[in-house]
Amino acid sequence: MRGQWTYWTLLLLGTGLTNALSGGMLYPKETPTRELKELNGIWSFRADKSPQRDEGFQQQWYKRPLRESGPVLDMPVPASYNDITQDIGLREFIGWVWYEKEVWLPSRWVEDFATKRVVLRVGSAHYFSVVWVNGVQVTQHEGGHLPFEVNISSVLKGSMGAPCRITIAVNNTLTVNTLPPGTIQFMTDPTRYPKGYFVQDIQFDFFNYAGIHRPVLLYTTPSVYIDDITIITDISENTGLVNYEVSVVGSEYYSVTVTLHSQDGQEIATSLGAVGQLKVANPSLWWPYLMNENPGYLYSFEVKIKANTDGDILEDLYFLPVGIRKVHVSKQQFLINGKPFYFHGVNKHEDYDIRGKGLDWTMIVKDFNLLKWLGANSFRTSHYPYAEEIMDLCDKYGIVVIDECPGVGIRDPRNFGNKSLQHHLVVMEELVRRDKNRPSVVMWSVANEPASELPEAGYYFKTVIAHTRQLDSTRPVTYVSNANFERDQGAPYVDVICVNSYFSWYHDAGHLEVIQLQLYNQFDNWYNKYEKPIIQSEYGADTIPGFHNDPPLMFTEEYQAMVLKHYHSVLDEKRKKCVIGELIWNFADFMTTQTVTRVVGNKKGIFTRQRQPKSSAFILRDRYWKLANSTGYLLHPTV
C-alpha cells in the first residue's frame, strides 16, 4: 500500500497523528447567551477521482471556491453521498470527497472577538475529515459517528462584508488501525483489472456509507464560557442526588450558579460553585418506557456563570436535561432504580433509502413510533454511536440504550496492535464525553463480534474496558461476542455477557429442531463459567416479505416466525435465572455490501427498510407487551 498511496493519504489515515479533542462536547443549543446557525442544505460537492486521489490536495482546492477546480454537484447535507446520484462509481467510491458551502454571518458575530467565540461543529463525517475556513486549515478529525468542533474566531477576523467559505474534505478509507477497520486490496492482474484498480475490504455486514452524515452548524458563546458539565445521579432512600461538576474556560475569575427545574418550570434546588450536589426530596425518577406511567422524566439543569474580564461582566447560560436514576448489576439481574429491568428490544442501524446514514427527522420519529408500538423498551446502537438527536429522544421517551462504539469488524490480528488500541481508547473518550450525562445510556459496549479468541484480545480488551471504567465508573461495560465461551479472552473483564447466536441460520441452516438444545447449552455454558448476567444480544433470520411456505423454509416469513418462537421458549425459562434481555436482529432491513449471500441488503428486519411490518413484528409486539405487563409496572397498557 505504501508504494501506491500518496503522502497525504499516508499522513492522514491511521497514522496516530490525531488526538481526542480537548475540552467538553456539549450539544449546541440556543440560549440567551448563545446563538446558532445551521448549515444544513445543499453543499457543493466533488469526488477526487484522480488515480492517486490526491488532486484536491496537490491543486489546493480549499484555496478558492470549489467550482473553480472543476465540475461540482449539488449534495444534500446531512446525507450519505452514495445513493444520491445515478453514478455507480460514486456509490462505491473510496477516497477523498470535497464539500463546500459559503455562508453569511451576522455582523454581530464578527464585530467583537474579544467577548465572543464562533465555533464550527460537524455532527459526524465518515471517516477522516480535514476542515478549512476561508482557505485556512482549522482542524482535522479521525473517525466517524462522533462530533468534532473548532473555534474559528481567529480565522474570521477582518472578514466582515464577505461570505465565510467552509471546505470539508472527507475520506472513507478504512485501514487496519481505524474503527471500524478494513484493508485496501490492489488488484494487479492486468488481464482482469485496469491499472490502479483497488477495492475496500471490510469485515462487517452493513454498507460503508460515507459523507457528512449529521448536521453542520456554527454557534457562538461568550469568550468566557461553560465548556463542559458532568452529572452523576444517585438515589438515597427518598432523596435524589444530583452530583455536578462545571468546567469554565476563558477566565479564572468567575461565579457559577446551578438551578434544577421540574418539567413544569418549578425551581427544585439551587447551589453555588462549580462542583457540588443538589438534593431532591421525593424525586420524579427517570424510568424506562413501560416501567412507569411517566417514563423518561427529565429535569432541567440550568448553569449560569458570570465572569469579570478587563472590567466587562460576561455571562453564559446553558440548560442540560437531567434524569435521576441509578444502575446496578448483580450476578443475575440488571437493576434500574433498585428494580429488575429486562431488556426487550431491538438492534438497529442508521440506514434509510436514498439518504443512507444521513440524519432524517421524519425517519427518526417514525422509528420511535414503531418502537413504542412494538413495546420495545431498549436498543443497542449497533454498531456505532447514533446521532445525538436520536439519543435525545431516548432520554425523553425512556428508551434504554446500550451505547456501542464503532468497534465492529475487529477480526485481523493487526487490529489488536498498539496503534489500533490507542485509537480505540480515544474513541471511547469521545463517546463517553458525548453521552456521559444521558439517563437512557445504561451500559457501554466497546466492540461487536471481535476475534476475541485470539491471544492478543485479552490484553486489548482488558485495557479498553479498564479505560472506559476509568472514564465512567457509574455504568457497566460490555462487548458483544460470538466467540466460543471457553476461549473468549475478553469475557472475564466485562460486567454483562452479551452473546450473538443464529442457530438454524448460520449454524445448522434450516434445522429449526436444534435451536432449543443449542440455546440452552449456550446460556448454561456462559453462565457457569463467568457467573454474570446474559443478554441475547442478537438472534434472527433473513426474511423476504411476502415469501411464504408451510412447512417453513428459510427466507420465508413462517421460518422467521418459528425461529423467534423457539428462541422465546428458551428465553422464557432462562430469564428466571440468568438472562436479563433479548434484542432481535434486526429492527429493519438494511443495506450491505453486494455479495451472493445478500439480496439488496440484509433482510433480518422485523420491518422492511421502508418500515412496513413483516409477520414477525406482530409476534414480537405480542411478546413484548406481555413481558411489560408481567413486570407489574405497566399501569395503563395501550394494546
XYZ file of C-alpha atoms in Angstrom:
639
model
C 0.000 0.000 0.000
C 2.812 2.461 0.797
C 4.042 2.357 -2.762
C 0.660 3.212 -4.208
C -0.826 5.876 -1.960
C 0.315 9.456 -1.805
C 1.854 11.449 1.001
C -1.475 12.995 2.028
C -3.214 9.654 2.266
C -0.455 8.108 4.322
C -0.178 11.170 6.511
C -3.816 11.384 7.383
C -5.147 7.836 7.503
C -4.488 5.778 10.594
C -1.132 7.288 11.476
C -1.959 8.208 15.052
C -1.440 11.907 14.360
C -4.941 12.806 15.503
C -5.856 13.013 19.165
C -9.023 13.243 21.182
C -10.398 16.751 21.183
C -9.623 18.670 24.336
C -12.384 20.105 26.468
C -16.067 19.308 26.526
C -18.585 18.461 23.815
C -21.872 19.981 24.939
C -24.623 19.762 22.350
C -25.060 23.181 20.708
C -28.272 24.944 21.597
C -29.593 28.484 21.622
C -29.802 30.231 24.968
C -29.955 33.918 25.956
C -26.127 33.976 25.648
C -25.638 31.646 22.659
C -26.711 31.782 19.040
C -26.799 29.020 16.435
C -26.783 28.899 12.630
C -27.481 25.589 10.883
C -25.614 24.938 7.645
C -27.768 22.009 6.509
C -28.970 22.027 2.936
C -27.221 21.997 -0.429
C -23.428 21.998 -0.488
C -21.080 21.970 -3.475
C -19.546 18.536 -3.836
C -16.749 16.951 -5.813
C -15.173 13.496 -5.616
C -11.436 13.381 -6.268
C -11.313 10.617 -8.872
C -7.666 11.137 -9.770
C -5.653 7.871 -9.788
C -3.915 8.741 -6.522
C -6.940 10.534 -5.011
C -4.654 13.493 -4.316
C -5.531 16.081 -6.948
C -7.518 18.130 -4.462
C -4.536 18.480 -2.154
C -1.991 18.916 -4.922
C -4.054 21.684 -6.533
C -5.203 23.078 -3.178
C -8.920 23.056 -3.907
C -9.504 24.630 -0.499
C -7.751 27.854 -1.567
C -10.588 29.004 -3.834
C -14.258 28.232 -4.466
C -14.651 24.549 -5.248
C -16.493 25.271 -8.506
C -13.293 26.798 -9.881
C -11.481 23.469 -9.509
C -13.801 21.667 -11.935
C -17.337 20.294 -12.184
C -19.249 20.148 -8.905
C -22.515 18.519 -7.872
C -25.242 19.691 -5.539
C -25.108 17.437 -2.468
C -27.502 17.485 0.490
C -26.088 17.695 4.000
C -26.687 15.717 6.125
C -26.768 12.625 3.894
C -24.596 9.836 2.598
C -23.462 10.710 -0.902
C -23.547 7.111 -2.161
C -27.185 6.805 -3.300
C -27.907 10.420 -4.230
C -26.823 10.246 -7.880
C -27.180 7.717 -10.709
C -23.393 7.223 -10.809
C -22.483 3.669 -9.685
C -18.868 4.814 -9.473
C -19.795 7.350 -6.811
C -21.884 4.797 -4.934
C -18.836 2.564 -4.498
C -16.282 5.392 -4.328
C -13.309 5.096 -1.980
C -11.129 8.118 -1.294
C -11.419 11.865 -0.807
C -14.611 13.795 -1.470
C -14.857 17.548 -1.048
C -17.733 19.594 0.341
C -18.030 23.373 0.328
C -20.557 25.943 1.473
C -20.454 29.735 1.566
C -22.465 31.404 4.323
C -23.020 34.930 5.538
C -22.536 35.511 9.235
C -24.441 38.110 11.256
C -22.299 41.210 11.651
C -22.586 40.997 15.430
C -20.758 37.648 15.281
C -17.616 39.165 13.780
C -17.577 42.611 15.351
C -16.098 41.794 18.756
C -13.968 38.669 19.126
C -12.739 39.901 22.496
C -16.058 38.870 24.045
C -17.377 36.234 21.626
C -16.355 32.875 20.121
C -17.612 31.405 16.850
C -17.435 27.621 16.743
C -17.812 25.314 13.747
C -19.221 21.892 14.594
C -19.633 18.756 12.464
C -22.012 16.141 13.871
C -20.155 13.321 12.099
C -18.342 12.633 8.840
C -17.021 9.301 7.594
C -14.237 8.701 8.376
C -11.366 11.170 8.214
C -12.035 14.877 7.847
C -9.930 17.951 7.147
C -11.616 21.343 7.517
C -10.702 24.762 6.112
C -12.344 28.137 6.639
C -11.576 30.767 4.008
C -8.691 28.613 2.788
C -7.098 28.179 6.234
C -6.976 24.700 7.777
C -8.688 24.840 11.167
C -8.934 21.188 12.255
C -8.862 17.532 11.289
C -10.580 14.538 12.857
C -10.192 10.786 12.634
C -13.262 8.581 12.932
C -16.946 8.726 12.053
C -20.134 8.675 14.131
C -18.938 11.261 16.670
C -18.896 15.073 16.618
C -15.928 17.393 16.394
C -15.674 21.152 16.543
C -13.218 24.047 16.379
C -13.124 27.696 17.380
C -12.808 29.641 14.100
C -12.901 33.158 15.559
C -9.286 33.957 14.660
C -9.846 32.968 11.021
C -12.909 35.211 10.757
C -11.134 38.383 11.892
C -11.277 41.008 9.175
C -13.840 39.016 7.150
C -16.793 41.331 7.724
C -18.512 42.142 4.461
C -17.635 38.832 2.809
C -19.135 35.349 2.982
C -17.467 32.641 5.037
C -16.326 29.717 2.870
C -16.237 26.357 4.634
C -14.466 23.436 2.937
C -14.514 19.894 4.283
C -12.573 17.028 2.709
C -13.766 13.596 3.816
C -12.078 10.234 3.222
C -13.941 6.953 3.814
C -10.900 4.687 3.513
C -10.623 2.114 6.294
C -7.277 0.684 7.383
C -6.169 -1.938 9.892
C -5.916 0.808 12.534
C -9.239 2.610 12.052
C -12.561 1.912 13.778
C -14.119 0.121 12.099
C -11.044 -1.408 10.464
C -10.608 -2.500 6.872
C -7.969 -3.013 4.213
C -7.336 -1.759 0.698
C -6.705 -4.538 -1.792
C -4.956 -3.631 -5.039
C -5.762 -5.874 -7.994
C -2.582 -6.320 -10.021
C -3.631 -8.859 -12.655
C -3.717 -6.758 -15.877
C -5.830 -9.388 -17.656
C -8.669 -8.914 -15.174
C -8.395 -5.375 -13.808
C -7.440 -1.959 -15.168
C -4.267 -0.284 -13.934
C -4.510 1.006 -10.369
C -7.729 -0.897 -9.597
C -8.441 -1.421 -5.897
C -11.292 -2.360 -3.565
C -12.049 -1.721 0.096
C -12.312 -4.950 2.110
C -14.373 -4.837 5.302
C -15.354 -7.389 7.916
C -18.762 -6.028 8.858
C -22.184 -6.671 7.396
C -23.539 -3.221 6.585
C -22.883 -0.833 3.739
C -19.963 1.539 4.219
C -21.960 4.707 3.671
C -19.882 7.872 3.567
C -20.132 11.642 3.598
C -21.299 14.247 6.100
C -23.990 12.319 7.953
C -25.094 14.717 10.672
C -25.725 18.448 10.915
C -23.021 21.040 10.366
C -23.525 24.285 12.237
C -21.976 27.405 13.624
C -22.668 28.583 17.131
C -21.448 31.315 19.427
C -20.518 31.548 23.077
C -19.082 34.335 25.178
C -15.274 34.315 25.369
C -15.653 33.030 28.934
C -17.973 30.073 28.587
C -19.354 26.849 30.011
C -17.152 24.230 28.373
C -18.420 21.028 29.978
C -20.873 19.678 32.524
C -20.690 16.301 34.229
C -23.742 14.922 36.017
C -23.821 11.802 38.204
C -27.120 10.965 39.856
C -27.867 8.659 42.767
C -30.777 7.737 44.993
C -30.687 7.591 48.784
C -33.995 6.382 50.217
C -36.490 9.078 49.186
C -33.894 11.615 48.071
C -32.468 12.083 44.620
C -28.842 13.215 44.465
C -27.540 15.238 41.526
C -23.774 15.494 41.727
C -22.388 18.003 39.266
C -19.150 19.482 38.011
C -18.984 22.503 35.702
C -15.923 23.344 33.625
C -15.423 27.004 32.667
C -12.882 28.192 30.098
C -11.645 31.711 29.381
C -11.029 33.121 32.839
C -10.018 32.098 36.327
C -12.365 34.639 37.875
C -15.986 33.593 37.628
C -19.015 32.552 39.665
C -21.259 29.554 38.976
C -24.921 29.193 39.882
C -26.823 25.992 39.167
C -30.572 25.501 39.415
C -32.685 22.402 38.923
C -36.176 22.900 37.484
C -39.045 20.439 37.201
C -40.838 19.865 33.902
C -43.440 22.467 34.835
C -40.706 25.062 35.484
C -40.747 24.931 39.281
C -37.395 25.553 40.986
C -36.466 22.382 42.847
C -32.937 23.068 44.107
C -30.112 25.531 43.634
C -26.447 25.810 44.552
C -23.353 27.952 44.098
C -19.962 26.758 42.894
C -18.529 24.729 40.023
C -18.675 21.457 41.971
C -21.476 20.382 44.241
C -24.548 18.301 44.955
C -28.246 19.030 44.678
C -30.721 17.101 46.824
C -34.231 16.438 45.574
C -36.806 15.220 48.057
C -39.246 12.634 46.680
C -37.872 12.978 43.152
C -39.614 12.025 39.933
C -37.222 9.302 38.832
C -36.199 8.536 35.261
C -37.888 5.235 34.444
C -37.723 3.158 31.261
C -40.654 3.004 28.877
C -43.409 0.671 30.140
C -41.853 0.505 33.609
C -43.768 3.505 34.942
C -46.761 5.573 33.927
C -44.453 8.586 33.479
C -41.301 7.236 31.787
C -38.350 9.369 30.794
C -38.871 12.133 33.344
C -36.311 14.890 32.776
C -35.434 17.835 34.987
C -33.770 20.913 33.515
C -30.328 21.643 34.953
C -29.542 25.323 34.449
C -25.953 26.539 34.654
C -25.206 30.260 34.780
C -21.762 31.793 35.007
C -20.592 35.365 35.447
C -17.029 36.442 34.779
C -15.133 39.699 35.059
C -12.784 40.322 32.119
C -10.989 43.647 31.848
C -13.839 45.391 33.593
C -16.555 43.748 31.489
C -19.069 41.346 33.011
C -19.671 38.321 30.764
C -22.448 35.810 31.300
C -23.066 32.371 29.845
C -26.141 30.197 30.258
C -26.692 26.533 29.375
C -29.549 24.100 30.014
C -28.993 20.355 30.310
C -31.759 17.713 30.615
C -31.135 15.513 33.666
C -32.780 12.242 34.607
C -32.360 10.976 38.154
C -31.748 7.235 38.086
C -29.349 4.573 39.338
C -27.993 1.484 37.570
C -26.617 -1.639 39.261
C -25.613 -5.099 38.006
C -25.644 -8.277 40.095
C -24.850 -11.858 39.130
C -28.343 -12.446 37.822
C -30.045 -9.077 37.468
C -29.809 -5.657 35.878
C -31.326 -3.096 38.234
C -32.625 0.374 37.405
C -33.604 2.387 40.477
C -33.327 -0.793 42.513
C -35.852 -2.749 40.453
C -35.082 -5.573 37.999
C -35.025 -4.470 34.383
C -35.416 -6.887 31.478
C -34.218 -5.670 28.082
C -36.859 -6.481 25.477
C -35.790 -4.523 22.480
C -34.030 -4.376 19.161
C -30.772 -3.793 17.369
C -30.929 -1.006 14.810
C -28.966 0.735 12.088
C -28.908 4.318 10.947
C -29.951 3.223 7.473
C -32.645 4.532 5.166
C -33.493 4.596 1.484
C -31.543 7.182 -0.550
C -30.179 9.200 2.393
C -28.144 6.233 3.728
C -26.900 7.154 7.195
C -27.863 10.809 6.868
C -29.886 12.197 9.754
C -33.560 12.445 8.816
C -36.100 13.647 11.359
C -39.025 12.028 9.551
C -37.448 8.590 9.744
C -36.258 9.108 13.315
C -39.752 9.945 14.580
C -41.243 7.072 12.584
C -38.758 4.641 14.155
C -39.609 5.765 17.671
C -43.322 5.421 16.978
C -42.665 1.866 15.792
C -40.550 1.114 18.868
C -43.353 2.249 21.146
C -45.961 0.347 19.115
C -43.764 -2.736 19.372
C -43.451 -2.435 23.145
C -39.646 -2.260 22.901
C -38.001 -0.709 25.943
C -34.418 -0.713 24.685
C -31.973 -0.935 21.809
C -28.260 -1.268 21.164
C -26.613 1.314 18.925
C -25.294 -1.404 16.645
C -22.550 -0.930 15.587
C -21.558 2.675 16.232
C -22.789 5.701 18.208
C -26.081 7.072 16.900
C -26.899 10.726 16.326
C -27.322 12.947 19.362
C -30.796 13.819 18.131
C -31.761 10.132 18.403
C -30.240 9.910 21.870
C -32.235 12.967 22.978
C -35.458 11.147 22.171
C -34.278 8.056 24.045
C -33.856 10.245 27.123
C -37.275 11.805 26.542
C -39.217 8.587 25.879
C -37.449 6.322 28.359
C -35.850 4.033 25.776
C -32.875 2.300 27.401
C -29.659 2.282 25.354
C -26.585 0.078 25.184
C -24.194 2.629 23.686
C -21.764 0.944 21.299
C -18.603 2.379 19.770
C -17.620 1.659 16.115
C -15.564 -1.372 17.201
C -17.011 -3.726 14.594
C -15.019 -5.917 12.213
C -12.031 -6.287 14.550
C -11.116 -9.664 13.059
C -7.499 -9.314 11.872
C -4.615 -9.832 14.355
C -3.235 -6.485 13.144
C -6.381 -4.801 14.527
C -5.122 -5.562 18.053
C -1.812 -3.670 17.769
C -0.795 -0.639 19.796
C -1.822 1.858 17.124
C -5.314 0.387 16.939
C -5.530 0.222 20.720
C -4.597 3.881 21.165
C -7.199 4.940 18.617
C -9.831 2.759 20.313
C -9.096 4.456 23.639
C -9.541 7.882 22.040
C -12.857 6.833 20.501
C -14.128 5.686 23.892
C -13.087 9.030 25.373
C -15.067 10.856 22.700
C -18.108 8.606 23.144
C -18.200 8.818 26.941
C -17.637 12.560 26.854
C -20.575 12.972 24.463
C -23.092 10.676 26.186
C -22.000 10.592 29.848
C -24.971 12.662 31.069
C -27.688 10.677 29.325
C -30.001 8.719 31.644
C -31.018 6.452 28.761
C -27.449 5.168 28.395
C -27.100 2.369 30.939
C -24.137 0.442 29.515
C -21.138 0.953 27.230
C -20.270 -1.589 24.539
C -16.680 -1.437 23.315
C -16.994 -3.842 20.356
C -19.205 -6.176 18.344
C -18.120 -9.708 17.417
C -14.355 -9.147 17.582
C -11.938 -12.028 17.109
C -11.847 -12.334 20.882
C -10.434 -15.859 20.842
C -7.073 -14.528 19.622
C -4.379 -14.311 22.323
C -3.926 -10.592 21.628
C -7.576 -9.920 22.503
C -7.102 -10.445 26.237
C -4.765 -7.531 26.855
C -6.543 -5.403 24.256
C -9.992 -5.634 25.809
C -8.709 -5.601 29.371
C -7.152 -2.232 28.519
C -10.132 -0.787 26.635
C -12.634 -1.859 29.302
C -10.477 -0.579 32.160
C -10.054 2.728 30.353
C -13.814 3.012 29.838
C -14.448 2.314 33.520
C -11.909 4.983 34.412
C -13.822 7.439 32.250
C -17.175 6.433 33.781
C -17.424 4.253 36.868
C -21.222 4.530 37.075
C -22.143 2.283 34.140
C -21.334 -1.353 33.365
C -19.155 -2.164 30.349
C -19.574 -4.986 27.870
C -18.788 -6.097 24.374
C -20.834 -8.367 22.145
C -19.366 -11.790 21.471
C -19.939 -14.637 19.055
C -16.828 -16.488 20.224
C -16.554 -19.840 21.954
C -17.337 -19.316 25.628
C -14.228 -21.186 26.788
C -11.808 -19.291 24.547
C -13.175 -15.745 24.750
C -10.210 -13.745 26.058
C -12.154 -10.598 26.950
C -15.175 -12.076 28.712
C -13.528 -12.068 32.176
C -13.401 -8.268 32.066
C -16.999 -7.381 31.096
C -19.830 -6.762 33.547
C -22.571 -8.287 31.384
C -22.210 -11.133 28.884
C -23.719 -10.224 25.514
C -23.972 -13.158 23.097
C -24.943 -13.280 19.437
C -26.170 -16.590 18.009
C -28.037 -17.632 14.890
C -28.934 -21.268 15.479
C -30.646 -22.821 12.441
C -29.337 -19.983 10.247
C -25.557 -19.612 10.070
C -25.316 -22.850 12.071
C -27.327 -25.917 11.016
C -29.140 -23.894 8.380
C -32.766 -24.922 8.009
C -32.856 -27.130 11.110
C -35.293 -25.452 13.483
C -35.321 -28.543 15.702
C -31.800 -27.853 17.057
C -32.434 -24.306 18.289
C -33.642 -25.029 21.813
C -30.962 -27.586 22.678
C -28.182 -25.355 21.427
C -29.609 -22.261 23.096
C -29.981 -23.970 26.479
C -26.352 -25.099 26.272
C -25.237 -21.630 25.227
C -26.730 -19.976 28.301
C -25.592 -22.712 30.687
C -22.033 -22.646 29.380
C -21.593 -18.884 29.582
C -23.219 -18.516 32.991
C -21.496 -21.483 34.627
C -18.093 -20.183 33.552
C -18.451 -16.459 34.283
C -21.462 -16.130 36.646
C -22.543 -12.891 35.030
C -25.962 -11.901 33.684
C -26.503 -12.581 29.992
C -28.213 -10.682 27.179
C -29.152 -12.473 23.960
C -27.814 -9.520 22.007
C -28.614 -10.841 18.514
C -30.775 -13.574 17.032
C -32.978 -13.829 13.966
C -33.332 -14.959 10.355
C -33.450 -13.327 6.928
C -36.968 -12.950 5.568
C -38.136 -11.735 2.189
C -41.503 -10.041 2.803
C -44.261 -11.920 1.045
C -42.345 -15.205 0.830
C -44.445 -17.967 2.383
C -44.103 -21.696 2.792
C -45.558 -24.346 5.088
C -43.673 -26.307 6.346
C -41.416 -23.263 6.997
C -38.415 -22.825 4.707
C -35.538 -20.371 5.073
C -36.219 -16.806 3.912
C -39.981 -17.165 4.361
C -41.986 -15.249 6.931
C -43.011 -18.551 8.509
C -39.391 -19.540 9.081
C -38.522 -16.245 10.781
C -41.591 -16.678 12.984
C -40.553 -20.185 14.011
C -37.008 -19.068 14.826
C -38.433 -16.422 17.149
C -40.805 -18.849 18.837
C -38.040 -21.383 19.532
C -35.758 -18.707 20.961
C -38.570 -17.240 23.061
C -39.374 -20.615 24.591
C -35.852 -20.902 25.979
C -35.626 -17.230 26.913
C -38.792 -17.537 28.992
C -37.134 -20.275 31.021
C -33.714 -18.667 31.341
C -34.910 -15.166 32.202
C -35.976 -16.627 35.536
C -32.336 -17.401 36.247
C -29.528 -15.618 34.368
C -30.841 -13.955 31.191
C -31.609 -10.258 31.547
C -32.527 -9.345 27.999
C -33.210 -10.123 24.369
C -32.563 -7.880 21.378
C -33.847 -9.019 17.987
C -31.640 -8.682 14.929
C -32.856 -6.510 13.348
C -35.397 -3.739 13.747
C -35.493 -3.138 9.964
C -33.859 -4.424 6.804
C -30.704 -2.521 5.883
C -28.207 -2.139 3.070
C -24.999 -4.182 2.910
C -22.074 -4.666 0.572
C -23.033 -6.540 -2.570
C -22.415 -10.287 -2.122
C -24.022 -13.514 -3.302
C -25.485 -14.004 0.209
C -27.259 -10.632 0.340
C -30.205 -9.738 -1.904
C -30.150 -5.930 -1.876
C -29.114 -5.919 1.748
C -29.703 -7.792 4.989
C -33.302 -8.960 5.340
C -33.367 -9.928 9.019
C -35.549 -6.956 9.911
C -38.946 -7.414 11.500
C -39.787 -4.316 9.455
C -38.794 -3.704 5.859
C -36.361 -0.936 5.045
C -39.437 1.179 4.319
C -40.690 0.434 7.869
C -43.540 -1.898 6.943
C -44.123 -4.851 9.296
C -43.419 -8.475 8.489
C -45.312 -11.231 10.302
C -42.592 -11.388 12.952
C -43.277 -7.801 14.031
C -46.695 -8.838 15.339
C -45.222 -11.862 17.122
C -42.662 -9.650 18.821
C -45.237 -6.989 19.660
C -47.433 -9.542 21.371
C -44.452 -10.870 23.331
C -43.044 -7.507 24.402
C -46.342 -6.178 25.695
C -46.878 -9.374 27.663
C -43.365 -9.057 29.112
C -44.116 -5.461 30.097
C -47.365 -6.460 31.773
C -45.710 -9.359 33.587
C -43.388 -6.972 35.447
C -46.327 -5.335 37.181
C -45.013 -1.823 36.444
C -47.179 -1.045 33.451
C -50.193 0.802 34.798
C -52.079 1.665 31.633
C -51.132 -0.636 28.750
C -52.211 0.567 25.327
C -52.549 -2.546 23.220
